[in-house]
CSV table of C-alpha atoms in Angstrom, one decimal:
chain,number,residue,atom,x,y,z
A,16,MET,CA,43.2,-201.6,-47.1
A,17,HIS,CA,44.5,-197.9,-46.4
A,18,PHE,CA,43.6,-195.2,-48.0
A,19,GLU,CA,44.8,-191.5,-47.5
A,20,SER,CA,42.2,-188.5,-47.8
A,21,PRO,CA,42.7,-187.1,-50.4
A,22,SER,CA,44.0,-183.7,-49.9
A,23,ARG,CA,45.9,-181.7,-52.8
A,24,ARG,CA,48.7,-181.4,-50.3
A,25,ARG,CA,49.3,-184.8,-51.0
A,26,PHE,CA,48.8,-184.9,-54.0
A,27,VAL,CA,50.8,-182.2,-54.8
A,28,GLY,CA,53.8,-183.5,-53.2
A,29,LYS,CA,53.4,-186.8,-54.6
A,30,MET,CA,53.5,-185.4,-58.0
A,31,LEU,CA,56.6,-183.4,-57.5
A,32,ALA,CA,58.1,-186.0,-56.8
A,33,LEU,CA,57.4,-187.6,-59.5
A,34,ALA,CA,58.2,-184.4,-60.6
A,35,GLY,CA,61.7,-184.1,-59.9
A,36,GLY,CA,63.9,-187.4,-61.4
A,37,SER,CA,67.2,-187.7,-58.6
A,38,ALA,CA,68.6,-184.5,-61.2
A,39,VAL,CA,66.1,-182.0,-59.1
A,40,PRO,CA,67.5,-183.1,-55.6
A,41,PHE,CA,65.4,-179.1,-54.9
A,42,THR,CA,61.9,-180.2,-56.4
A,43,LEU,CA,62.6,-183.8,-54.0
A,44,ASN,CA,63.3,-181.0,-51.2
A,45,LEU,CA,59.2,-180.5,-51.8
A,46,ALA,CA,57.9,-182.9,-51.7
A,47,ALA,CA,60.3,-183.6,-48.2
A,48,MET,CA,58.5,-180.2,-47.0
A,49,GLY,CA,55.7,-182.1,-44.3
A,50,THR,CA,53.1,-180.7,-41.7
A,51,ALA,CA,54.2,-180.3,-37.4
A,52,ALA,CA,54.0,-184.5,-35.8
A,53,ALA,CA,52.7,-185.7,-32.1
A,54,GLU,CA,55.8,-185.6,-30.5
A,55,GLY,CA,56.8,-189.5,-29.3
A,56,ALA,CA,60.6,-190.9,-28.4
A,57,SER,CA,61.8,-189.3,-25.1
A,58,ASP,CA,65.6,-189.7,-26.5
A,59,TYR,CA,66.7,-188.9,-30.4
A,60,LYS,CA,68.6,-191.8,-32.2
A,61,ALA,CA,70.2,-191.4,-35.8
A,62,ILE,CA,71.3,-194.9,-37.6
A,63,VAL,CA,74.4,-193.6,-40.6
A,64,CYS,CA,74.5,-196.1,-43.8
A,65,LEU,CA,77.7,-195.1,-45.6
A,66,PHE,CA,76.9,-197.0,-48.9
A,67,LEU,CA,80.5,-198.4,-50.8
A,68,THR,CA,78.8,-197.7,-54.4
A,69,GLY,CA,80.4,-200.4,-56.8
A,70,GLY,CA,80.8,-203.4,-54.4
A,71,ASN,CA,83.8,-203.6,-51.9
A,72,ASP,CA,85.9,-206.6,-52.0
A,73,HIS,CA,85.6,-207.5,-49.2
A,74,PHE,CA,88.0,-210.5,-49.3
A,75,ASN,CA,90.8,-207.5,-48.9
A,76,THR,CA,89.0,-206.0,-45.9
A,77,LEU,CA,88.4,-208.5,-43.5
A,78,LEU,CA,91.3,-211.4,-44.2
A,79,ALA,CA,91.3,-214.7,-42.2
A,80,THR,CA,95.2,-215.2,-41.2
A,81,ASP,CA,95.5,-218.8,-39.6
A,82,SER,CA,97.6,-220.7,-41.2
A,83,THR,CA,96.1,-222.8,-43.4
A,84,SER,CA,93.1,-219.4,-45.0
A,85,TRP,CA,96.3,-217.8,-45.6
A,86,ASN,CA,97.9,-220.9,-47.8
A,87,GLU,CA,94.8,-220.7,-49.7
A,88,TYR,CA,94.0,-217.6,-49.8
A,89,LYS,CA,98.0,-216.1,-51.1
A,90,ARG,CA,97.8,-219.0,-53.6
A,91,LEU,CA,94.7,-218.1,-55.4
A,92,ARG,CA,95.0,-213.7,-55.6
A,93,THR,CA,98.7,-214.1,-56.5
A,94,THR,CA,99.3,-214.4,-60.3
A,95,ALA,CA,102.0,-214.7,-62.6
A,96,ASP,CA,101.6,-211.3,-63.4
A,97,SER,CA,102.5,-208.1,-61.5
A,98,GLY,CA,97.7,-207.0,-61.1
A,99,SER,CA,99.0,-209.6,-58.3
A,100,ILE,CA,96.2,-208.5,-55.9
A,101,ALA,CA,97.1,-210.4,-52.8
A,102,LEU,CA,98.1,-208.2,-49.4
A,103,PRO,CA,101.6,-209.0,-47.6
A,104,ALA,CA,100.9,-211.0,-43.9
A,105,VAL,CA,100.6,-210.1,-40.3
A,106,GLY,CA,104.0,-208.6,-39.6
A,107,ALA,CA,105.6,-207.6,-43.0
A,108,ALA,CA,106.2,-203.8,-44.1
A,109,GLY,CA,103.0,-202.9,-44.8
A,110,GLY,CA,101.7,-206.0,-44.2
A,111,VAL,CA,97.6,-206.5,-42.4
A,112,LEU,CA,96.2,-205.3,-39.4
A,113,PRO,CA,95.6,-208.3,-36.7
A,114,ILE,CA,92.1,-208.5,-34.3
A,115,VAL,CA,91.3,-210.2,-31.8
A,116,PRO,CA,87.6,-210.5,-31.5
A,117,ASN,CA,85.8,-211.1,-27.9
A,118,SER,CA,84.2,-214.6,-29.3
A,119,PRO,CA,87.3,-216.9,-31.0
A,120,GLN,CA,86.2,-218.8,-34.2
A,121,ALA,CA,88.2,-221.7,-32.9
A,122,GLY,CA,91.6,-223.1,-35.1
A,123,ARG,CA,90.8,-218.7,-37.5
A,124,THR,CA,93.3,-216.1,-36.4
A,125,PHE,CA,91.9,-212.6,-38.8
A,126,ALA,CA,92.9,-209.5,-39.8
A,127,LEU,CA,91.9,-205.9,-41.3
A,128,HIS,CA,93.6,-204.4,-44.6
A,129,PRO,CA,96.6,-202.5,-44.0
A,130,SER,CA,94.9,-199.0,-44.9
A,131,LEU,CA,92.5,-199.7,-42.3
A,132,ARG,CA,94.5,-199.2,-38.9
A,133,PRO,CA,91.7,-197.0,-37.9
A,134,LEU,CA,89.4,-199.4,-38.2
A,135,LYS,CA,91.1,-201.5,-36.0
A,136,ASP,CA,92.0,-199.4,-33.2
A,137,LEU,CA,87.6,-198.1,-32.9
A,138,PHE,CA,86.9,-202.5,-33.5
A,139,ASP,CA,90.1,-202.8,-30.6
A,140,ALA,CA,87.8,-200.4,-28.7
A,141,GLY,CA,84.5,-201.7,-28.7
A,142,ARG,CA,83.4,-198.7,-31.2
A,143,VAL,CA,83.4,-201.7,-34.4
A,144,ALA,CA,82.0,-204.6,-34.8
A,145,VAL,CA,82.5,-207.0,-38.1
A,146,LEU,CA,78.6,-208.7,-39.6
A,147,ALA,CA,80.2,-211.6,-42.0
A,148,ASN,CA,78.9,-212.9,-45.0
A,149,VAL,CA,76.1,-211.0,-45.8
A,150,GLY,CA,73.7,-210.0,-48.7
A,151,THR,CA,70.7,-209.7,-50.7
A,152,LEU,CA,68.1,-213.0,-49.5
A,153,VAL,CA,65.2,-214.2,-49.2
A,154,GLN,CA,65.5,-217.3,-47.3
A,155,PRO,CA,68.0,-218.8,-46.2
A,156,LEU,CA,69.7,-220.9,-49.4
A,157,THR,CA,72.1,-224.0,-49.5
A,158,LEU,CA,73.7,-224.5,-52.3
A,159,ALA,CA,71.9,-227.1,-54.2
A,160,GLN,CA,69.1,-224.5,-53.3
A,161,TYR,CA,71.1,-221.9,-55.2
A,162,LYS,CA,71.8,-223.9,-57.9
A,163,ALA,CA,68.1,-225.2,-58.7
A,164,GLY,CA,67.0,-221.6,-58.8
A,165,GLY,CA,63.4,-221.1,-58.3
A,166,PRO,CA,61.5,-218.3,-57.1
A,167,ALA,CA,63.1,-217.7,-53.8
A,168,LEU,CA,66.3,-216.9,-55.7
A,169,PRO,CA,67.1,-213.2,-55.1
A,170,GLN,CA,66.3,-211.6,-58.3
A,171,ARG,CA,68.8,-210.2,-61.0
A,172,LEU,CA,72.2,-211.6,-58.8
A,173,PHE,CA,75.5,-209.6,-60.1
A,174,SER,CA,74.2,-206.9,-61.6
A,175,HIS,CA,75.4,-203.7,-59.4
A,176,ASN,CA,71.7,-201.4,-60.8
A,177,ASP,CA,69.2,-204.4,-58.8
A,178,GLN,CA,71.2,-205.1,-56.3
A,179,GLN,CA,71.8,-201.8,-54.4
A,180,ALA,CA,68.8,-201.4,-55.3
A,181,MET,CA,67.3,-204.7,-53.7
A,182,TRP,CA,70.5,-203.2,-50.2
A,183,GLN,CA,68.3,-200.8,-49.9
A,184,SER,CA,64.9,-201.2,-51.2
A,185,SER,CA,64.6,-205.8,-50.5
A,186,HIS,CA,63.5,-204.9,-54.8
A,187,THR,CA,65.3,-204.8,-58.0
A,188,GLU,CA,65.8,-201.8,-59.6
A,189,LEU,CA,62.6,-202.5,-61.4
A,190,ALA,CA,59.4,-203.2,-58.6
A,191,GLY,CA,60.5,-200.4,-57.1
A,192,GLY,CA,59.1,-199.6,-54.6
A,193,ALA,CA,60.7,-197.6,-51.1
A,194,GLY,CA,63.8,-198.2,-49.2
A,195,TRP,CA,63.8,-199.7,-45.9
A,196,GLY,CA,65.7,-196.2,-44.2
A,197,GLY,CA,62.6,-194.8,-45.6
A,198,ARG,CA,60.1,-196.6,-44.2
A,199,LEU,CA,62.1,-196.8,-40.9
A,200,GLY,CA,61.7,-193.0,-41.2
A,201,ASP,CA,57.7,-193.5,-42.3
A,202,LEU,CA,57.2,-195.4,-38.6
A,203,MET,CA,59.5,-193.1,-36.5
A,204,ALA,CA,58.9,-189.6,-38.1
A,205,SER,CA,56.0,-188.9,-35.9
A,206,SER,CA,58.6,-188.9,-32.5
A,207,ASN,CA,59.9,-186.0,-34.6
A,208,GLY,CA,58.6,-181.9,-34.5
A,209,ASN,CA,59.0,-181.4,-38.0
A,210,ALA,CA,58.8,-185.0,-40.3
A,211,THR,CA,61.1,-182.6,-42.9
A,212,PHE,CA,64.1,-183.1,-41.6
A,213,THR,CA,63.1,-187.5,-40.8
A,214,CYS,CA,65.1,-189.2,-43.4
A,215,ILE,CA,69.0,-187.6,-45.0
A,216,SER,CA,70.7,-187.8,-47.5
A,217,ASN,CA,73.9,-186.1,-48.4
A,218,ALA,CA,74.9,-188.5,-51.6
A,219,GLY,CA,72.2,-187.0,-53.9
A,220,ASN,CA,68.3,-189.5,-54.2
A,221,ALA,CA,69.1,-192.2,-52.5
A,222,LEU,CA,66.0,-195.0,-53.1
A,223,TYR,CA,68.0,-196.0,-48.6
A,224,LEU,CA,65.2,-192.7,-47.5
A,225,SER,CA,62.8,-193.0,-50.3
A,226,GLY,CA,59.7,-193.7,-47.9
A,227,ARG,CA,55.9,-195.0,-48.8
A,228,THR,CA,54.5,-191.3,-47.2
A,229,THR,CA,58.4,-189.9,-45.6
A,230,HIS,CA,60.3,-188.5,-48.4
A,231,GLN,CA,64.0,-187.6,-48.1
A,232,TYR,CA,65.8,-184.0,-47.6
A,233,GLN,CA,68.8,-183.7,-49.7
A,234,LEU,CA,71.6,-182.1,-49.4
A,235,GLY,CA,74.3,-179.9,-50.8
A,236,GLY,CA,77.3,-181.7,-50.0
A,237,THR,CA,78.1,-178.7,-46.8
A,238,SER,CA,74.9,-177.5,-46.7
A,239,ALA,CA,71.1,-177.3,-46.3
A,240,MET,CA,70.2,-177.0,-50.1
A,241,PRO,CA,68.8,-173.4,-50.8
A,242,ILE,CA,67.2,-171.9,-54.1
A,243,ASN,CA,69.8,-170.6,-56.4
A,244,ASN,CA,69.3,-166.5,-56.7
A,245,LEU,CA,66.7,-166.3,-53.6
A,246,SER,CA,69.2,-164.4,-51.9
A,247,ASP,CA,71.1,-163.1,-54.2
A,248,THR,CA,71.1,-159.7,-56.5
A,249,LEU,CA,68.8,-160.6,-59.2
A,250,PHE,CA,68.5,-158.3,-62.7
A,251,ARG,CA,70.3,-155.5,-60.9
A,252,ALA,CA,67.3,-155.7,-57.7
A,253,PRO,CA,69.2,-155.6,-54.5
A,254,ALA,CA,69.0,-158.6,-52.5
A,255,ALA,CA,66.9,-157.1,-50.2
A,256,ALA,CA,64.4,-157.0,-52.1
A,257,ASN,CA,64.8,-159.6,-54.3
A,258,PRO,CA,61.9,-161.3,-56.4
A,259,LEU,CA,62.0,-164.3,-56.9
A,260,ARG,CA,60.7,-165.0,-54.1
A,261,GLN,CA,57.7,-163.5,-54.4
A,262,ILE,CA,57.8,-165.2,-58.1
A,263,ILE,CA,57.3,-168.2,-57.1
A,264,SER,CA,55.4,-168.1,-54.2
A,265,ALA,CA,52.8,-166.0,-54.0
A,266,ASP,CA,49.0,-166.9,-53.4
A,267,HIS,CA,47.4,-167.9,-56.4
A,268,THR,CA,43.7,-167.9,-57.5
A,269,ASP,CA,44.0,-171.6,-59.6
A,270,LEU,CA,43.9,-174.2,-57.4
A,271,PHE,CA,47.0,-176.2,-58.6
A,272,GLN,CA,49.2,-172.9,-59.3
A,273,LYS,CA,47.8,-171.7,-55.0
A,274,GLU,CA,49.3,-175.3,-53.3
A,275,HIS,CA,52.6,-175.2,-55.4
A,276,ALA,CA,53.0,-171.9,-54.1
A,277,ALA,CA,52.2,-173.4,-50.4
A,278,VAL,CA,55.0,-175.5,-50.6
A,279,THR,CA,58.0,-173.8,-52.6
A,280,ALA,CA,56.9,-171.4,-48.8
A,281,ARG,CA,57.2,-174.2,-47.2
A,282,ALA,CA,60.4,-175.1,-48.7
A,283,ILE,CA,62.5,-172.5,-48.5
A,284,ASN,CA,61.0,-171.5,-45.2
A,285,SER,CA,62.9,-175.1,-44.3
A,286,GLN,CA,65.8,-174.7,-45.9
A,287,ALA,CA,65.7,-171.9,-43.3
A,288,ALA,CA,65.3,-173.5,-41.2
A,289,LEU,CA,67.5,-176.1,-41.2
A,290,ALA,CA,70.6,-174.2,-42.3
A,291,GLY,CA,70.2,-171.4,-39.6
A,292,ALA,CA,69.8,-175.4,-36.7
A,293,MET,CA,73.1,-177.5,-38.6
A,294,LEU,CA,76.4,-176.9,-36.1
A,295,PRO,CA,78.7,-174.1,-37.4
A,296,ILE,CA,82.4,-175.3,-39.1
A,297,GLY,CA,85.0,-174.8,-37.0
A,298,ALA,CA,85.6,-174.2,-33.2
A,299,ALA,CA,82.5,-173.1,-31.9
A,300,GLY,CA,80.5,-176.0,-33.5
A,301,VAL,CA,81.6,-180.0,-35.3
A,302,PRO,CA,85.5,-179.3,-36.6
A,303,ALA,CA,87.2,-179.9,-40.0
A,304,PRO,CA,88.5,-183.1,-40.5
A,305,PRO,CA,92.4,-183.9,-40.0
A,306,PRO,CA,94.4,-184.5,-42.7
A,307,PHE,CA,93.8,-187.2,-45.0
A,308,ILE,CA,97.3,-189.1,-46.3
A,309,SER,CA,97.3,-191.0,-49.2
A,310,PRO,CA,98.4,-193.9,-49.8
A,311,ARG,CA,99.5,-193.7,-53.5
A,312,THR,CA,100.6,-191.5,-52.4
A,313,GLY,CA,101.6,-189.9,-49.0
A,314,ALA,CA,100.4,-186.9,-49.7
A,315,ALA,CA,96.9,-185.0,-48.3
A,316,ALA,CA,94.4,-185.6,-50.2
A,317,ALA,CA,90.5,-184.6,-50.2
A,318,ASN,CA,88.3,-186.8,-48.6
A,319,PRO,CA,85.1,-186.4,-49.7
A,320,LEU,CA,83.2,-188.9,-47.5
A,321,ALA,CA,85.1,-187.1,-44.8
A,322,ILE,CA,82.9,-184.3,-45.8
A,323,GLN,CA,79.2,-186.2,-45.9
A,324,LEU,CA,80.0,-187.1,-41.9
A,325,GLN,CA,80.7,-183.6,-41.5
A,326,THR,CA,78.3,-181.8,-42.5
A,327,ILE,CA,75.5,-184.8,-40.8
A,328,ALA,CA,77.5,-184.6,-37.2
A,329,ARG,CA,77.0,-180.4,-38.1
A,330,VAL,CA,73.3,-181.6,-39.0
A,331,ILE,CA,73.1,-183.6,-35.5
A,332,GLY,CA,74.2,-181.0,-33.6
A,333,GLY,CA,70.8,-179.0,-34.4
A,334,ARG,CA,68.9,-181.8,-33.1
A,335,ASN,CA,67.0,-180.0,-30.8
A,336,ALA,CA,66.7,-177.1,-32.8
A,337,LEU,CA,65.3,-178.9,-35.5
A,338,GLY,CA,63.0,-180.6,-32.8
A,339,VAL,CA,63.6,-184.8,-34.1
A,340,LYS,CA,64.4,-187.3,-32.3
A,341,ARG,CA,64.6,-189.9,-34.7
A,342,GLN,CA,66.3,-189.7,-37.9
A,343,VAL,CA,67.9,-191.6,-40.7
A,344,PHE,CA,71.1,-190.6,-42.8
A,345,TYR,CA,72.9,-191.7,-46.2
A,346,VAL,CA,76.1,-190.7,-47.4
A,347,SER,CA,78.2,-192.8,-49.9
A,348,LEU,CA,82.0,-193.5,-51.3
A,349,GLY,CA,82.3,-195.2,-55.7
A,350,GLY,CA,84.9,-196.2,-57.3
A,351,PHE,CA,84.2,-200.1,-55.6
A,352,ASP,CA,83.9,-202.0,-58.7
A,353,SER,CA,87.0,-203.0,-59.0
A,354,HIS,CA,87.8,-205.2,-61.9
A,355,ASP,CA,90.9,-203.7,-62.6
A,356,PHE,CA,93.7,-201.5,-60.8
A,357,GLN,CA,92.9,-203.1,-57.9
A,358,ALA,CA,95.2,-203.0,-56.0
A,359,LEU,CA,96.0,-199.6,-56.9
A,360,ASN,CA,92.6,-198.3,-56.3
A,361,GLN,CA,91.6,-200.5,-52.9
A,362,PRO,CA,93.6,-198.8,-50.8
A,363,GLU,CA,93.0,-195.4,-50.8
A,364,LEU,CA,89.0,-196.7,-51.2
A,365,LEU,CA,89.7,-198.5,-47.4
A,366,ALA,CA,92.0,-195.4,-45.9
A,367,LYS,CA,89.6,-193.3,-46.8
A,368,VAL,CA,86.7,-194.9,-44.9
A,369,ALA,CA,88.3,-195.1,-42.3
A,370,HIS,CA,89.4,-191.8,-42.0
A,371,ALA,CA,86.2,-190.8,-42.3
A,372,MET,CA,84.7,-193.4,-39.9
A,373,ALA,CA,87.5,-192.4,-37.5
A,374,TYR,CA,86.4,-188.8,-37.7
A,375,PHE,CA,83.3,-189.2,-37.5
A,376,ASP,CA,84.1,-191.5,-34.8
A,377,SER,CA,86.3,-188.4,-32.7
A,378,VAL,CA,83.7,-185.8,-33.4
A,379,LEU,CA,80.5,-187.7,-32.0
A,380,ALA,CA,82.8,-187.7,-28.9
A,381,ASN,CA,82.0,-184.9,-27.9
A,382,LEU,CA,79.6,-182.8,-29.7
A,383,GLN,CA,78.7,-179.7,-28.2
A,384,GLY,CA,80.3,-181.2,-25.1
A,385,ASN,CA,77.6,-184.8,-25.5
A,386,ASP,CA,79.1,-187.6,-25.9
A,387,MET,CA,76.6,-189.0,-28.9
A,388,ARG,CA,78.0,-192.0,-30.0
A,389,LYS,CA,75.4,-194.0,-28.4
A,390,GLN,CA,72.8,-192.7,-30.5
A,391,VAL,CA,74.4,-193.1,-33.5
A,392,THR,CA,75.1,-196.0,-35.8
A,393,LEU,CA,77.1,-196.3,-38.6
A,394,PHE,CA,77.2,-199.4,-40.3
A,395,THR,CA,78.0,-199.5,-44.3
A,396,ALA,CA,76.7,-201.0,-47.5
A,397,SER,CA,78.2,-202.7,-50.6
A,398,ASP,CA,76.0,-203.5,-54.2
A,399,PHE,CA,77.8,-207.5,-53.4
A,400,GLY,CA,81.0,-208.8,-52.2
A,401,ARG,CA,83.6,-209.8,-55.0
A,402,THR,CA,84.9,-213.4,-56.6
A,403,PHE,CA,88.0,-215.1,-54.5
A,404,ALA,CA,90.0,-215.6,-57.3
A,405,SER,CA,91.5,-212.4,-58.7
A,406,ASN,CA,90.8,-212.0,-62.6
A,407,GLY,CA,94.8,-211.0,-62.4
A,408,ASP,CA,94.3,-207.1,-61.8
A,409,GLY,CA,91.3,-207.2,-59.7
A,410,THR,CA,88.0,-208.8,-59.1
A,411,ASP,CA,84.7,-209.5,-61.1
A,412,HIS,CA,81.3,-209.6,-59.6
A,413,GLY,CA,80.3,-211.4,-56.2
A,414,TRP,CA,77.1,-211.8,-54.1
A,415,GLY,CA,77.2,-212.2,-49.6
A,416,SER,CA,81.0,-209.9,-48.7
A,417,HIS,CA,81.5,-208.7,-44.8
A,418,HIS,CA,80.6,-205.1,-43.1
A,419,PHE,CA,81.5,-203.4,-40.5
A,420,ILE,CA,78.5,-201.1,-37.4
A,421,MET,CA,80.0,-198.1,-35.7
A,422,GLY,CA,78.5,-196.9,-32.2
A,423,GLY,CA,78.8,-196.1,-28.7
A,424,ALA,CA,75.9,-198.6,-28.7
A,425,VAL,CA,77.5,-201.4,-30.4
A,426,LYS,CA,78.3,-204.4,-28.9
A,427,GLY,CA,81.9,-204.8,-30.2
A,428,LYS,CA,85.2,-206.6,-30.8
A,429,ASN,CA,83.3,-209.2,-32.4
A,430,ILE,CA,82.6,-211.2,-34.9
A,431,TYR,CA,79.1,-211.5,-36.2
A,432,GLY,CA,77.2,-214.2,-38.4
A,433,SER,CA,79.6,-217.2,-40.1
A,434,MET,CA,83.1,-216.1,-41.4
A,435,PRO,CA,83.1,-218.6,-44.8
A,436,VAL,CA,85.9,-221.4,-45.5
A,437,THR,CA,88.4,-219.5,-47.7
A,438,GLY,CA,88.8,-220.8,-50.8
A,439,VAL,CA,86.7,-221.5,-54.0
A,440,GLY,CA,85.0,-225.1,-54.3
A,441,HIS,CA,83.5,-225.2,-50.3
A,442,ASP,CA,79.7,-225.2,-49.2
A,443,LEU,CA,79.5,-221.6,-50.3
A,444,ASP,CA,80.4,-221.4,-53.2
A,445,VAL,CA,78.4,-220.0,-56.3
A,446,GLY,CA,80.8,-219.1,-59.0
A,447,SER,CA,84.7,-218.0,-57.8
A,448,GLY,CA,84.8,-218.5,-54.3
A,449,SER,CA,81.8,-215.7,-55.3
A,450,LEU,CA,80.2,-216.4,-51.1
A,451,LEU,CA,76.0,-217.6,-50.8
A,452,PRO,CA,74.9,-214.8,-47.9
A,453,THR,CA,74.8,-217.0,-44.3
A,454,THR,CA,72.6,-213.5,-43.4
A,455,SER,CA,71.1,-211.5,-44.2
A,456,VAL,CA,70.5,-208.1,-45.1
A,457,ASP,CA,66.7,-208.2,-43.9
A,458,GLN,CA,68.3,-209.2,-40.3
A,459,TYR,CA,71.1,-206.9,-40.5
A,460,GLY,CA,68.9,-204.3,-40.7
A,461,ALA,CA,65.9,-205.5,-38.4
A,462,THR,CA,68.8,-205.9,-36.0
A,463,LEU,CA,69.5,-201.6,-36.2
A,464,ALA,CA,65.8,-201.5,-36.3
A,465,SER,CA,65.1,-202.7,-32.4
A,466,TRP,CA,67.8,-201.2,-31.1
A,467,PHE,CA,66.3,-197.6,-33.2
A,468,GLY,CA,63.1,-198.5,-31.9
A,469,LEU,CA,60.7,-200.8,-33.6
A,470,SER,CA,58.7,-203.1,-32.6
A,471,ALA,CA,58.5,-206.7,-34.1
A,472,THR,CA,55.4,-205.8,-36.3
A,473,GLN,CA,56.8,-202.9,-37.1
A,474,ILE,CA,59.7,-204.7,-38.3
A,475,ALA,CA,57.9,-207.0,-39.7
A,476,ASP,CA,56.4,-204.4,-41.6
A,477,VAL,CA,60.0,-202.4,-43.1
A,478,PHE,CA,61.9,-205.8,-44.2
A,479,PRO,CA,58.9,-208.0,-45.6
A,480,ASN,CA,61.1,-211.5,-45.7
A,481,ILE,CA,62.6,-211.6,-42.5
A,482,GLY,CA,59.6,-214.0,-41.0
A,483,ASN,CA,61.6,-216.3,-43.2
A,484,PHE,CA,64.9,-215.9,-40.8
A,485,SER,CA,64.6,-218.2,-37.3
A,486,ILE,CA,67.4,-215.0,-36.4
A,487,ARG,CA,65.6,-212.4,-36.6
A,488,ASN,CA,68.4,-209.9,-34.4
A,489,LEU,CA,71.8,-211.3,-34.9
A,490,GLY,CA,72.9,-209.4,-31.4
A,491,PHE,CA,75.0,-206.9,-32.3
A,492,MET,CA,73.5,-204.0,-30.6
A,493,GLY,CA,73.1,-203.3,-26.7
């Protein structure tokens, strides 16, 4: 068993992290301040988790369009009232967008939601792949084993908070623990000149990025988050003579106060370092996202996800100044809990996802004159999938779901994993067409971790259930 040395810095850092909570991002940034780490990897790689909060309806995201599948889809998703959530067919006005995987599945054809045109283009270009029917699993399960219950069944299925936690950490919310993105950071932080910037969230405090020893650094929308009023006029004192920094970072004789002040000073310096390293917005740095046109209104609208990814690109652009070789990022978009108004809301949400991902791909293609697409991989995740059967105006909580992986190192234009039968009552239906996953989140993450540079032993440490699966690399990374 490994024990950490009882240094004041580690003790205070952990206490601050515990005291801070998700509502105090600056306090969490205090805990993230670390000392310089040894030089490790010679290249640069980054993994970006895009979390679709609420549970995206994957059945209307990736669709089987062969006649048998499509007829069953239309039957189950078309209702007598105006709440039908079935999409128009390929070739119809506003119809689903056909895709042709490199590895065809006999007798089956597929398409993407009409709002995902930019992702279809990236799929066709070979920079996006689909992973089918992935979900939280402890070990492979059959429908009979699921119905029998038992310890091999993931706990608290269909619960938003717990399944978000399972996706991000392999544990339920009640069990706590570090997230697997943070555990990646623990193992790769030694590759970075400053371990502070190993794990970075631009969507609040994310369990995914909480490591055992590595703490996430939180961005504030478009910038590194400063302490309020630190560089402003305060109590009529001019900015140059602002006394706040001296007050909060002054030396003390009391050991606890002394260490708190030292951590605060490092936080201030790290914020300044990150703000100085990030590329600017505009022609000299990272361009603004192109206009997002809402499929609901036809008008230009804000896309907060594109702004999050713009900020991540600006941080990646500052990688050399920050001295980092491995980084893990987290962004998110909410609103996917589509019990109601799915036909109205999901097209808007998926359009934002596709718009933001295509923008991020275009920025990485020419970041400071370099094509960074092979060095940055983005993957999507969500609480769970949805039921296949409609509730009339939407869908309810499910389990397995389909997801996208994007990047120049991705072996794209393909569907990985096993595409399920379309319908209900089959051998993967755990109720109302909700899918029993055939691929685990551990396998999904382990494939990304292998590309990131982790050994088999390290991967087993990051993903505690991976030893239960015979296939540990799904093959979607080049």
